[in-house]
């Protein structure tokens, strides 16, 4: 058996499946997991007869690998990554490389890159998306680090990634924490997509009264459309069909309406606030998960805070079509926000991101994979400096054509008291972005009134600042 030069540390769902994926493409693999029992189970149940070397100490793991070693770390983000790095560091030699494939915060990746490069070791922060199945059969990969480090892993990552019509779903993203930054924004967009879909579901179920078979049919039809065809719409159609064996009810109805989160959505919002790029749809999605978690409080509040209820009384099919349009318009706004955030981060952190390529590698393997990413790819290929996706010819006309339906859906939601925070945040984003005059002239006047913060004037060049003694002679 050829000695492996590629190893995986961390045999939870992602590590196990990535190790098997790498092995299936013809690369022998060594594996190690802190808890030995997991390694033994993995070897017995999934890796038997495969080109996988099991090891039970970090020393044994490093010895099993031929230099230059490429070590993929798939452990829980945060302290565990530092713990693994500090165990590996004294055992590795110049030219070896650690690849952190977890959902690490990009700033941690930046720090780890500097620390390891200072001692002659390579380090890459690689975003991996696609969940369990993607990891096994082909994920979308977002590797960041030096171009030289990428050259060393290119032959492997291009083989293990999902393959789409225009190549493997992997590309060199950029230096330092670029890969993890892009993965973080991918997850923020994923939060946005999931919330928008949840709002569409809420409207179809509660404003129209569709049952679960009808919901499944609508989502399956939407999945056939060029604009909404996507993994998340596809799995939603399947979810509505699933019956709970215990209660014989649709399983989705039995699931508690309290959403979890692991932090990447929140990090995306924090970064957007730091960089001054509004991402209200994604922020609304994060907040929607938070408020959903106040289950007991919401149940108690229902008794005290009455509001409108009832069903939509117009034509059902036409309203379904309008919800589809509202979903698509909102989705365009959400992606416009995510792409704008990456554009700003690219400038600010010197990532030199290729937004067209990023849209391309999200076409397959990852959770947000969708037909319409092809259009985003084309838009940024045509104009890499596009200030906002909504201005791209591919999107501009579509949103203009559908805005009336979008507005009607929001009006109906408001009348019926059905919360649609991400639909609303998207429309507010659209309306704010397209307005040449916003009411922040008053904000500036107030700031100058109470804090002498000064203001600029519409009839004077930008950069000239004025102050008024507001209470004088009044
Ligand atoms: P988890 O995030 O659940 O992490 C479990 C793994 O971390 C186990 O192998 C565990 O070893 C190891 N570990 C921990 Br916890 N502390 C450790 C330490 N101090 N030293 C060494 N090992 C330690 O696994 P996962 O769900 O496979 O995800 C791995 C990474 O990939 C995470 O960063 C995750 O956010 C990211 N990710 C996950 C998905 C997904 O769908 N699950 C998708 C994309 C990215 P043990 O067995 O000894 O406890």
PDB file of C-alpha atoms and ligand atoms in Angstrom, residues 9-15 33-35 38 74-77 79-80 83-84 87 101-104 128-132 183 262, ligand 1:
ATOM      1  CA  UNK A   9      -8.074  14.612  11.949  1.00  0.00           C
ATOM      2  CA  UNK A  10     -11.606  14.553  13.367  1.00  0.00           C
ATOM      3  CA  UNK A  11     -13.966  11.722  12.484  1.00  0.00           C
ATOM      4  CA  UNK A  12     -17.377  13.254  13.105  1.00  0.00           C
ATOM      5  CA  UNK A  13     -19.828  13.433  10.160  1.00  0.00           C
ATOM      6  CA  UNK A  14     -17.744  15.792   8.031  1.00  0.00           C
ATOM      7  CA  UNK A  15     -14.311  14.272   8.631  1.00  0.00           C
ATOM      8  CA  UNK A  33      -9.747  11.064  16.100  1.00  0.00           C
ATOM      9  CA  UNK A  34      -9.293  12.152  19.725  1.00  0.00           C
ATOM     10  CA  UNK A  35     -11.717   9.477  20.925  1.00  0.00           C
ATOM     11  CA  UNK A  38     -14.888   6.526  16.916  1.00  0.00           C
ATOM     12  CA  UNK A  74     -12.284  18.631  10.678  1.00  0.00           C
ATOM     13  CA  UNK A  75     -12.928  19.319  14.352  1.00  0.00           C
ATOM     14  CA  UNK A  76     -15.334  21.680  16.081  1.00  0.00           C
ATOM     15  CA  UNK A  77     -14.464  25.314  15.332  1.00  0.00           C
ATOM     16  CA  UNK A  79     -10.537  26.073  20.768  1.00  0.00           C
ATOM     17  CA  UNK A  80     -10.439  22.464  19.415  1.00  0.00           C
ATOM     18  CA  UNK A  83      -5.652  22.381  20.456  1.00  0.00           C
ATOM     19  CA  UNK A  84      -5.071  20.172  17.396  1.00  0.00           C
ATOM     20  CA  UNK A  87      -0.348  19.077  19.106  1.00  0.00           C
ATOM     21  CA  UNK A 101     -11.871  22.603   6.908  1.00  0.00           C
ATOM     22  CA  UNK A 102     -14.212  23.577   9.770  1.00  0.00           C
ATOM     23  CA  UNK A 103     -16.361  26.673  10.091  1.00  0.00           C
ATOM     24  CA  UNK A 104     -13.654  28.766  11.703  1.00  0.00           C
ATOM     25  CA  UNK A 128     -16.551  23.249   3.182  1.00  0.00           C
ATOM     26  CA  UNK A 129     -20.247  23.262   2.364  1.00  0.00           C
ATOM     27  CA  UNK A 130     -22.653  20.486   1.516  1.00  0.00           C
ATOM     28  CA  UNK A 131     -23.271  18.759   4.819  1.00  0.00           C
ATOM     29  CA  UNK A 132     -22.829  15.044   5.231  1.00  0.00           C
ATOM     30  CA  UNK A 183     -17.817  30.405   3.707  1.00  0.00           C
ATOM     31  CA  UNK A 262     -24.077  27.868  15.420  1.00  0.00           C
TER      32      UNK A 262
HETATM   33  P1  LIG B   1     -18.295  18.667  15.136  1.00  0.00           P
HETATM   34  O1  LIG B   1     -18.281  20.125  14.867  1.00  0.00           O
HETATM   35  O2  LIG B   1     -19.432  18.088  15.847  1.00  0.00           O
HETATM   36  O3  LIG B   1     -16.939  18.304  15.943  1.00  0.00           O
HETATM   37  C1  LIG B   1     -16.710  17.016  16.416  1.00  0.00           C
HETATM   38  C2  LIG B   1     -15.267  16.619  16.195  1.00  0.00           C
HETATM   39  O4  LIG B   1     -14.375  17.526  16.863  1.00  0.00           O
HETATM   40  C3  LIG B   1     -14.991  15.231  16.784  1.00  0.00           C
HETATM   41  O5  LIG B   1     -14.128  14.555  15.916  1.00  0.00           O
HETATM   42  C4  LIG B   1     -14.331  15.569  18.114  1.00  0.00           C
HETATM   43  O6  LIG B   1     -13.543  14.546  18.615  1.00  0.00           O
HETATM   44  C5  LIG B   1     -13.491  16.737  17.688  1.00  0.00           C
HETATM   45  N1  LIG B   1     -12.936  17.510  18.799  1.00  0.00           N
HETATM   46  C6  LIG B   1     -13.552  18.318  19.697  1.00  0.00           C
HETATM   47 BR1  LIG B   1     -15.344  18.598  19.793  1.00  0.00          BR
HETATM   48  N2  LIG B   1     -12.716  18.869  20.588  1.00  0.00           N
HETATM   49  C7  LIG B   1     -11.505  18.405  20.234  1.00  0.00           C
HETATM   50  C8  LIG B   1     -10.213  18.623  20.764  1.00  0.00           C
HETATM   51  N3  LIG B   1     -10.013  19.454  21.791  1.00  0.00           N
HETATM   52  N4  LIG B   1      -9.186  17.976  20.183  1.00  0.00           N
HETATM   53  C9  LIG B   1      -9.381  17.150  19.146  1.00  0.00           C
HETATM   54  N5  LIG B   1     -10.586  16.912  18.595  1.00  0.00           N
HETATM   55  C10 LIG B   1     -11.634  17.541  19.122  1.00  0.00           C
HETATM   56  O7  LIG B   1     -18.047  17.841  13.778  1.00  0.00           O
HETATM   57  P2  LIG B   1     -18.697  18.044  12.309  1.00  0.00           P
HETATM   58  O8  LIG B   1     -20.159  18.291  12.378  1.00  0.00           O
HETATM   59  O9  LIG B   1     -18.171  16.923  11.492  1.00  0.00           O
HETATM   60  O10 LIG B   1     -18.021  19.391  11.802  1.00  0.00           O
HETATM   61  C11 LIG B   1     -16.631  19.582  11.700  1.00  0.00           C
HETATM   62  C12 LIG B   1     -16.382  21.016  11.263  1.00  0.00           C
HETATM   63  O11 LIG B   1     -16.997  21.214   9.962  1.00  0.00           O
HETATM   64  C13 LIG B   1     -17.011  22.069  12.184  1.00  0.00           C
HETATM   65  O12 LIG B   1     -16.218  23.211  12.205  1.00  0.00           O
HETATM   66  C14 LIG B   1     -18.331  22.376  11.501  1.00  0.00           C
HETATM   67  O13 LIG B   1     -18.816  23.649  11.836  1.00  0.00           O
HETATM   68  C15 LIG B   1     -17.934  22.276  10.037  1.00  0.00           C
HETATM   69  N6  LIG B   1     -19.044  21.965   9.116  1.00  0.00           N
HETATM   70  C16 LIG B   1     -20.025  21.094   9.478  1.00  0.00           C
HETATM   71  C17 LIG B   1     -21.049  20.792   8.572  1.00  0.00           C
HETATM   72  C18 LIG B   1     -22.140  19.813   8.942  1.00  0.00           C
HETATM   73  O14 LIG B   1     -23.069  19.665   8.130  1.00  0.00           O
HETATM   74  N7  LIG B   1     -22.054  19.128  10.066  1.00  0.00           N
HETATM   75  C19 LIG B   1     -21.032  21.369   7.307  1.00  0.00           C
HETATM   76  C20 LIG B   1     -19.987  22.221   6.960  1.00  0.00           C
HETATM   77  C21 LIG B   1     -19.002  22.517   7.868  1.00  0.00           C
HETATM   78  P3  LIG B   1     -14.154  13.486  19.668  1.00  0.00           P
HETATM   79  O15 LIG B   1     -14.789  12.415  18.834  1.00  0.00           O
HETATM   80  O16 LIG B   1     -12.973  13.003  20.406  1.00  0.00           O
HETATM   81  O17 LIG B   1     -15.132  14.217  20.527  1.00  0.00           O
END
